[in-house]
Short mmCIF file of C-alpha atoms in Angstrom, two decimals:
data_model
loop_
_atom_site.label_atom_id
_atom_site.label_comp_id
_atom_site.label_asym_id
_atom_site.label_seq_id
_atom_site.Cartn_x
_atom_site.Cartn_y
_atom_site.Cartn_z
CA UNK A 54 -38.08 12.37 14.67
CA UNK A 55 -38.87 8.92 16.92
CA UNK A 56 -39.15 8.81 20.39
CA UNK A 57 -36.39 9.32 23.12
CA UNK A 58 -35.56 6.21 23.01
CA UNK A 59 -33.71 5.49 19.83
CA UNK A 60 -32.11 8.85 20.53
CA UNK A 61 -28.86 7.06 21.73
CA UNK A 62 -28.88 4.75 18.79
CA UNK A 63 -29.06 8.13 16.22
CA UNK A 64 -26.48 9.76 17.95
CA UNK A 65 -24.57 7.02 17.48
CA UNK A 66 -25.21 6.96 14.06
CA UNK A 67 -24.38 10.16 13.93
CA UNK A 68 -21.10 9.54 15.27
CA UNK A 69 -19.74 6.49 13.57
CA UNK A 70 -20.47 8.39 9.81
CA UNK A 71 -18.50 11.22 11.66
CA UNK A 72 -15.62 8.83 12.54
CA UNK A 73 -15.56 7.39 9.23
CA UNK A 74 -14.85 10.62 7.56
CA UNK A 75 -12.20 11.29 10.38
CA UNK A 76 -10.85 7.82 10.23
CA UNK A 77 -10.65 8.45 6.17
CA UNK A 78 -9.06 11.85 6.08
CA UNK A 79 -5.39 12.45 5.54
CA UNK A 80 -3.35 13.27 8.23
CA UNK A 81 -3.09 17.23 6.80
CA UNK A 82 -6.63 17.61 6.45
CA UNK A 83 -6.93 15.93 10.00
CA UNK A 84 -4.54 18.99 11.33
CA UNK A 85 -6.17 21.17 8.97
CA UNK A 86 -9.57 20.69 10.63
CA UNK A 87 -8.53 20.59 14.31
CA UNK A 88 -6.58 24.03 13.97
CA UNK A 89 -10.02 25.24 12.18
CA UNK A 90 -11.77 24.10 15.31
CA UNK A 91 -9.22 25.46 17.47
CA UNK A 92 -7.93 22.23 18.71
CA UNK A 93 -4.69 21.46 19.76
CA UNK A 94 -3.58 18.41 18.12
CA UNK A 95 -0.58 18.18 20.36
CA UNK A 96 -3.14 18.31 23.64
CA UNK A 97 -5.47 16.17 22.26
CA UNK A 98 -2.27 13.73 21.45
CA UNK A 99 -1.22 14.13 25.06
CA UNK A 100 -4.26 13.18 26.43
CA UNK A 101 -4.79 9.87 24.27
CA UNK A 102 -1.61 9.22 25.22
CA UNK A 103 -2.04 9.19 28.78
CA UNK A 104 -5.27 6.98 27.99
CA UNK A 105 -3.30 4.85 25.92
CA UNK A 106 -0.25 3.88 28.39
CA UNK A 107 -2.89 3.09 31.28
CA UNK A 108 -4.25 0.88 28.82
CA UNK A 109 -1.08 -0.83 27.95
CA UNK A 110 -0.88 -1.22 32.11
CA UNK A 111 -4.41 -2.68 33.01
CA UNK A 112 -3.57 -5.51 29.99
CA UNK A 113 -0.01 -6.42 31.43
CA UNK A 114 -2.24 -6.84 34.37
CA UNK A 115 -5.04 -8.68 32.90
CA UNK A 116 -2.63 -10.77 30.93
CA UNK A 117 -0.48 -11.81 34.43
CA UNK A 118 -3.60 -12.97 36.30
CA UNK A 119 -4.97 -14.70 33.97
CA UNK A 120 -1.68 -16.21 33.78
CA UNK A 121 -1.44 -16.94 37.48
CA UNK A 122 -5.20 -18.40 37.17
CA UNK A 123 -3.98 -20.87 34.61
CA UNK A 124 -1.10 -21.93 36.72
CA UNK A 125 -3.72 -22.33 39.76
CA UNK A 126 -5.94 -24.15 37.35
CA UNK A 127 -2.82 -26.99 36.57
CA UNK A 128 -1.97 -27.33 40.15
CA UNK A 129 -5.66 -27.69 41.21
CA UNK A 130 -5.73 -30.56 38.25
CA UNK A 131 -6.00 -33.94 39.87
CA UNK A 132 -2.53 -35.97 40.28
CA UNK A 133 -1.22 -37.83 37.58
CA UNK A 134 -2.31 -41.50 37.13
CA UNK A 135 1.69 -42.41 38.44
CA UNK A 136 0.90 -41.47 41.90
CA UNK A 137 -1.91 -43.36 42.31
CA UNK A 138 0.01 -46.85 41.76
CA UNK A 139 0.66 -48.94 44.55
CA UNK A 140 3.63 -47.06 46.54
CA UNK A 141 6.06 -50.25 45.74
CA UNK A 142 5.73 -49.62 42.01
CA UNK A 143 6.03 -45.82 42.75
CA UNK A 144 9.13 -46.58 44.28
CA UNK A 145 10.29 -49.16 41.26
CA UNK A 146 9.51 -46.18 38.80
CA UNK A 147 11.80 -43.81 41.05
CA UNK A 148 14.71 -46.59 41.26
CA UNK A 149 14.67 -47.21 37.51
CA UNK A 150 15.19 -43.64 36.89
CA UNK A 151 17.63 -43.28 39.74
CA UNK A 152 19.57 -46.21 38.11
CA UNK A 153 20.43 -43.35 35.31
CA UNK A 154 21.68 -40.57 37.82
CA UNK A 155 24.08 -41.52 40.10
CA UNK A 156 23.99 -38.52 42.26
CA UNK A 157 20.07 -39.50 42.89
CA UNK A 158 21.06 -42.81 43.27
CA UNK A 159 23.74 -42.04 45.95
CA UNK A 160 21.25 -40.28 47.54
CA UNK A 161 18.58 -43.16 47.86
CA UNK A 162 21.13 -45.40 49.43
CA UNK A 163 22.39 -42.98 52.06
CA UNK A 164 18.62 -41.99 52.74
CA UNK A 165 17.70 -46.08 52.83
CA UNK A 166 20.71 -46.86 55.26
CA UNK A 167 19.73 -43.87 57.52
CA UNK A 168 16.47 -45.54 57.54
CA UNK A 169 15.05 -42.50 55.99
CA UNK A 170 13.93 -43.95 53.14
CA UNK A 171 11.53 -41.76 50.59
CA UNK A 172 7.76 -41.14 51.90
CA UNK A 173 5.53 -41.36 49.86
CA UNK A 174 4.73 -37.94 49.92
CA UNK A 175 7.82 -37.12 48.93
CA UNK A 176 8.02 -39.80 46.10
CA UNK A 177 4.87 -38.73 45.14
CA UNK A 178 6.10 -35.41 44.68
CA UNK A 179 9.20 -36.36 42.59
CA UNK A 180 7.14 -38.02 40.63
CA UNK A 181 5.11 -34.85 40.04
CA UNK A 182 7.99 -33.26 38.97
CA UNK A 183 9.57 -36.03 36.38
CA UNK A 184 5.97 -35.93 34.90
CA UNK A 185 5.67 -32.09 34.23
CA UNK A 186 9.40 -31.95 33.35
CA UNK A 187 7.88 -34.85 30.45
CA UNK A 188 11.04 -37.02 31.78
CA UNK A 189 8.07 -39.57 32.07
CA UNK A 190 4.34 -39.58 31.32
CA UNK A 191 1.29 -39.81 33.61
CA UNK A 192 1.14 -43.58 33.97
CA UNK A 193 5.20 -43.75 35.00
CA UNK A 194 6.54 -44.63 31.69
CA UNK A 195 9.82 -42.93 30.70
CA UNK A 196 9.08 -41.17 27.21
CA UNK B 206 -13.62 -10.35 1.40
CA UNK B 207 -9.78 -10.86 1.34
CA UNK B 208 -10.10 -14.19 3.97
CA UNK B 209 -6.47 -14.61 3.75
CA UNK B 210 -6.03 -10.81 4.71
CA UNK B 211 -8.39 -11.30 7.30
CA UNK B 212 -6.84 -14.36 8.74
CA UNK B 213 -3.48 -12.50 8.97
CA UNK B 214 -3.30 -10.51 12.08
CA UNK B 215 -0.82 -8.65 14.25
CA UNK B 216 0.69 -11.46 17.24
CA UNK B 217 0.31 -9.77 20.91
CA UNK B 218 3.78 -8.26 20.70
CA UNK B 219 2.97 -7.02 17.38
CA UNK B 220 0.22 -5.34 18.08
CA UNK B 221 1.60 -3.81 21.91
CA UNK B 222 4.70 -2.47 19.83
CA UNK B 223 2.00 -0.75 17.05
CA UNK B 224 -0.15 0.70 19.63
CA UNK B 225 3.13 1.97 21.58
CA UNK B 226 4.75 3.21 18.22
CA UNK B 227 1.32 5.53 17.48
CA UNK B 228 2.34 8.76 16.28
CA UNK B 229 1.18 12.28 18.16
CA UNK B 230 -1.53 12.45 14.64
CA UNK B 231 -2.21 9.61 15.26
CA UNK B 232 -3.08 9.82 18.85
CA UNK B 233 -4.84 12.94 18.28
CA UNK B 234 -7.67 11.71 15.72
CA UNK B 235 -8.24 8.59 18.03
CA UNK B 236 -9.18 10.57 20.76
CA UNK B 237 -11.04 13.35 18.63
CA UNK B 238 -13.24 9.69 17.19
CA UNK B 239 -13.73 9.02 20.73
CA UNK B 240 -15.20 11.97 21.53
CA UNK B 241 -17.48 11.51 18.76
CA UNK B 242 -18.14 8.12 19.64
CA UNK B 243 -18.86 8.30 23.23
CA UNK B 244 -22.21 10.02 22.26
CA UNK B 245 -25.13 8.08 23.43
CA UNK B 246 -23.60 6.22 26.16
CA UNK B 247 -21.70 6.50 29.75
CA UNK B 248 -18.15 6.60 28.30
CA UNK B 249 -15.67 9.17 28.92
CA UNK B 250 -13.64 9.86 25.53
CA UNK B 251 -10.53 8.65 27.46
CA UNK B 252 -12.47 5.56 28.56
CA UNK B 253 -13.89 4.48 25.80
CA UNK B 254 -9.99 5.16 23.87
CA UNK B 255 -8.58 3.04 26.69
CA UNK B 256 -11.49 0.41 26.48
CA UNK B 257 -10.18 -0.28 22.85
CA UNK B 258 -6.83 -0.29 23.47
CA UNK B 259 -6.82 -3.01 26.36
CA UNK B 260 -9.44 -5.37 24.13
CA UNK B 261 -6.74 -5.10 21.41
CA UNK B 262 -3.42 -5.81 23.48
CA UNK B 263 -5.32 -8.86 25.42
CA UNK B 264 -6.20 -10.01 22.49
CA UNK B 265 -10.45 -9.47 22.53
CA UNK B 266 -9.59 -8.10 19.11
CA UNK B 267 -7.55 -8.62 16.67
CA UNK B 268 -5.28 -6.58 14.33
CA UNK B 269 -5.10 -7.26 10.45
CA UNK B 270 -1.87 -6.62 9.25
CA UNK B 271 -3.37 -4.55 6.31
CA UNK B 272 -4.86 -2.42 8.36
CA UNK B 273 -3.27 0.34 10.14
CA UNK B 274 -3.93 -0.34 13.80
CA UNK B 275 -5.51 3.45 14.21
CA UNK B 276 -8.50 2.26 12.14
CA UNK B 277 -8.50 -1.73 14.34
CA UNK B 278 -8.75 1.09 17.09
CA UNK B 279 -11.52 3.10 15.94
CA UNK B 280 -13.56 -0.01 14.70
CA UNK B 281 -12.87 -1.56 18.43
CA UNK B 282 -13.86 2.07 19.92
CA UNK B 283 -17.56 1.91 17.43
CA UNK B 284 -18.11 -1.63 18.36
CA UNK B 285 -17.96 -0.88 22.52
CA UNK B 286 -19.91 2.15 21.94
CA UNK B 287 -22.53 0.75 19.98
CA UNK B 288 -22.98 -1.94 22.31
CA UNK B 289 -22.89 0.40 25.14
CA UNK B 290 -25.91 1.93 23.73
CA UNK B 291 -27.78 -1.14 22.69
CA UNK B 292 -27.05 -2.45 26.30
CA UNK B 293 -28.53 0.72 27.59
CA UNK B 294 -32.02 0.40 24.59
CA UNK B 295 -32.79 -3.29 25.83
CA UNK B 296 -32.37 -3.31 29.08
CA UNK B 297 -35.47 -0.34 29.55
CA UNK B 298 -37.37 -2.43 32.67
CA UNK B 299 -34.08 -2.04 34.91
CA UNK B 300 -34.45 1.71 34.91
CA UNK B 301 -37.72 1.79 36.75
CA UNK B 302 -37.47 -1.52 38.93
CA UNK B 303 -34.49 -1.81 40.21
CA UNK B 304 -32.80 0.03 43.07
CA UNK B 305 -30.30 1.95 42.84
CA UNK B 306 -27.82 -0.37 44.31
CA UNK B 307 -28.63 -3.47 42.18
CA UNK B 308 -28.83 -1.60 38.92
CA UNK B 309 -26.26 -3.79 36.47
CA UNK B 310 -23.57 -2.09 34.28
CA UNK B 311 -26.02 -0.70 31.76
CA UNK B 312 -25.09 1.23 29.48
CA UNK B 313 -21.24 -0.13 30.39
CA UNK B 314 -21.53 1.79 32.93
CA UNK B 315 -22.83 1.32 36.68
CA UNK B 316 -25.27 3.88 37.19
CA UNK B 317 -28.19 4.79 39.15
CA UNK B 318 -32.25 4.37 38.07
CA UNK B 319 -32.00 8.04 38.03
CA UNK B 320 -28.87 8.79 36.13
CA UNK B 321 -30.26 6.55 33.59
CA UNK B 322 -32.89 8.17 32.96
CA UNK B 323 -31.33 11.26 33.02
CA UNK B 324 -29.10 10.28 30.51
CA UNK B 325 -31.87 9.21 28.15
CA UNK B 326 -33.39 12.58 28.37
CA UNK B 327 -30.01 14.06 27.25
CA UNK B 328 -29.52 11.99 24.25
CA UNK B 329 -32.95 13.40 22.95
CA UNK B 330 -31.94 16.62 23.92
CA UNK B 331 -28.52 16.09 22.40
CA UNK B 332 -30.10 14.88 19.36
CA UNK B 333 -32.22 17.81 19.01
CA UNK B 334 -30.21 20.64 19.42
CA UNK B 335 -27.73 18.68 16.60
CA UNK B 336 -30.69 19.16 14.08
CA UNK B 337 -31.09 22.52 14.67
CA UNK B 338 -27.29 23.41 14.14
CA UNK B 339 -28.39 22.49 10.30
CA UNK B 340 -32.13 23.91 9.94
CA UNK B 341 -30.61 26.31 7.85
CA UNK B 342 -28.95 24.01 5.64
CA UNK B 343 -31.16 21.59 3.91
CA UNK B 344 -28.41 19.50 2.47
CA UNK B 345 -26.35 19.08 5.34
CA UNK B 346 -29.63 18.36 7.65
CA UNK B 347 -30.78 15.79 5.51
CA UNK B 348 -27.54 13.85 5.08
CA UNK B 349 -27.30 14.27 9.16
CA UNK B 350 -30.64 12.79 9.28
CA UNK B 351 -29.70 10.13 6.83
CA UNK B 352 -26.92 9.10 9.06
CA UNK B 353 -28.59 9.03 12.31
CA UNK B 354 -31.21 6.45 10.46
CA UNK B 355 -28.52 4.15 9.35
CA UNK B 356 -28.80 5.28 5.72
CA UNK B 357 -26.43 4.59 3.18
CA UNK B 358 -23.70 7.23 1.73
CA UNK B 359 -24.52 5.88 -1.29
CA UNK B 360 -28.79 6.05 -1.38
CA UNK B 361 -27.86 9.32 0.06
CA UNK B 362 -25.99 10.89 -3.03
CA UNK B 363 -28.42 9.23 -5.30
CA UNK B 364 -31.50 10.92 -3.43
CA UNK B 365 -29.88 14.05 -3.62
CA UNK B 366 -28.81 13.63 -7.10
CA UNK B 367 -24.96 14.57 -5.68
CA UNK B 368 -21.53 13.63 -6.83
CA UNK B 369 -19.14 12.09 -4.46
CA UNK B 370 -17.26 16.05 -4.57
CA UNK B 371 -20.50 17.81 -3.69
CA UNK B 372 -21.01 14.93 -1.08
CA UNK B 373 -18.03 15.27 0.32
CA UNK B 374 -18.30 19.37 0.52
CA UNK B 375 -21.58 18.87 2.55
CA UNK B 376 -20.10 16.18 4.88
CA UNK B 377 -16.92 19.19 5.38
CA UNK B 378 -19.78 21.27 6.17
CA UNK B 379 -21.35 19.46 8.78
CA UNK B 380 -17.69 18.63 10.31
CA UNK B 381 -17.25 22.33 10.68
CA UNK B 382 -20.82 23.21 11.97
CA UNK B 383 -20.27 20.11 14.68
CA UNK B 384 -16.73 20.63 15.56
CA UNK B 385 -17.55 24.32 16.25
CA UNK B 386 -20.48 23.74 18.28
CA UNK B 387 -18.79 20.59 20.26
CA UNK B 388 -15.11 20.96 20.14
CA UNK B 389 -14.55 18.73 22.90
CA UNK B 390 -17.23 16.11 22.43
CA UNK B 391 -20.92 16.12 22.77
CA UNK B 392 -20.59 18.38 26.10
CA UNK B 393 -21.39 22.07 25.85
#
């Protein structure tokens, strides 16, 4: 027999040529051999069950933060090319597409006679918003 | 190799309603080839079963669709283990230089210098008292033996001049002999 060391790796052996009977066998044989060894199948299925279910938990989990870090990772991605045009063609961009929604556009002229015309920020934002919704792409440009 | 079969796997939702629709049989042998399987490393049965089951509904691995998902499970539940143990075999130097604190997952595990090494005595231990279940049958030791060095079923019958039946009585044989002595697992 070799040293200690490859122990691990023999009793793994071991134990996959053990599986692959187990994994081969039909399911009577299966019962068969656990009532021989005084198993309870139904125990044993209760058991993996449990296993199984806490499994199907920690991937929901798994699966919803890596969603969340994908979301973080698109917000953290740098601003489309549309709000880094001069604010005047920003605001052209937002006025041409106000042109087709008269509810925005009523909007822009009560805002502009107010004197509370857009910021930038918040033009910047809109922007933002027509570009993810793919109303236009990153350089302004209706699609 | 069927590619195409290969190529054709279970989608996510597929493969979350397979593992959910597993029947009590089904459940059973899994965790009875986790127990098996667990041998050599740090891995609980359960563990090792829910290990498998979370790389398959992430999507680490996948499931061929002409495969039943109980044998995606068990292949999933061989691969961690084996690389549990391999982890454990290369990684000797951490066991006597680092503290106890710093000590990496080896093994898959985190574990101390000393429960390493503990754990290495065991498997020889382990090993050994699994030989001498079969000293008193020559077939069955040698095929054990055979298996534990990686040697094909195949070489195996031919050595012994067996048919597949006679093969198959002696591998019954050393099920019984194993499953009596370890009922639960590699624990006495």
């Amino acid at each position: 027999m070799s040293g200690k060391e490859d122990a691990a790796l023999k009793l793994g052996r071991i134990a996959d040529a053990l599986v692959e009977d187990l994994a081969r066998m039909p399911d009577g044989e299966f019962l068969a051999e656990c009532q021989e060894a005084g198993l309870d199948p139904a125990a044993l299925a209760k058991e993996a069950r449990s296993a199984v279910a806490d499994a199907i938990a920690k991937a929901g989990k798994q699966r919803m933060a890596a969603a969340r870090a994908g979301a973080a990772r698109s917000a953290a991605r740098p601003a489309a090319g549309v709000v880094l045009l001069p604010l005047a063609e920003k605001r052209r961009i937002v006025e041409r597409f106000a042109a087709n929604d008269t509810g925005l556009q009523a909007k822009l002229t009560l805002a502009a006679r107010k004197g509370e015309g857009e910021s930038e920020v918040d033009i910047d934002s809109f922007l933002r918003a027509l570009v993810e919704l793919g109303v236009i792409d990153a350089d302004g440009r209706p699609k | 190799m069927d590619h195409a079969a290969a190529n054709d796997t279970l989608s996510r939702d597929e493969a979350h309603a397979a593992v959910a629709g597993l029947s009590d049989t089904d459940l059973a042998r899994l965790l009875v080839a986790a127990q098996r399987l667990c041998a050599g490393t740090a891995y609980a049965a359960k563990e090792l079963l829910n290990e498998a089951v979370c790389r398959v509904l992430v999507g680490d691995r996948t499931c061929r669709r002409d495969l039943p998902v109980v044998a995606t499970l068990v292949g999933a539940m061989k691969s961690i283990a084996w690389s549990a143990r391999v982890a454990a075999k290369t990684d000797p130097v951490a066991l006597g230089s680092v503290g106890a604190d710093e000590l990496p997952g080896v093994a898959c595990r985190e574990r101390t210098a000393e429960e390493a090494l503990v754990a290495t005595a065991n498997h020889g231990e382990q090993l050994e008292a699994l030989e001498a279940l079969f000293t008193d049958d020559e077939e069955a030791f040698f095929v054990v033996m055979a298996d534990a060095d990686g040697v094909p079923a195949e070489q195996v019958r031919r050595d012994l001049g067996m048919s597949e039946a006679a093969y198959a009585t002696v591998r019954r044989r050393i099920r019984r002999k194993i499953n009596k002595a370890y009922p639960k697992g590699w624990t006495t």
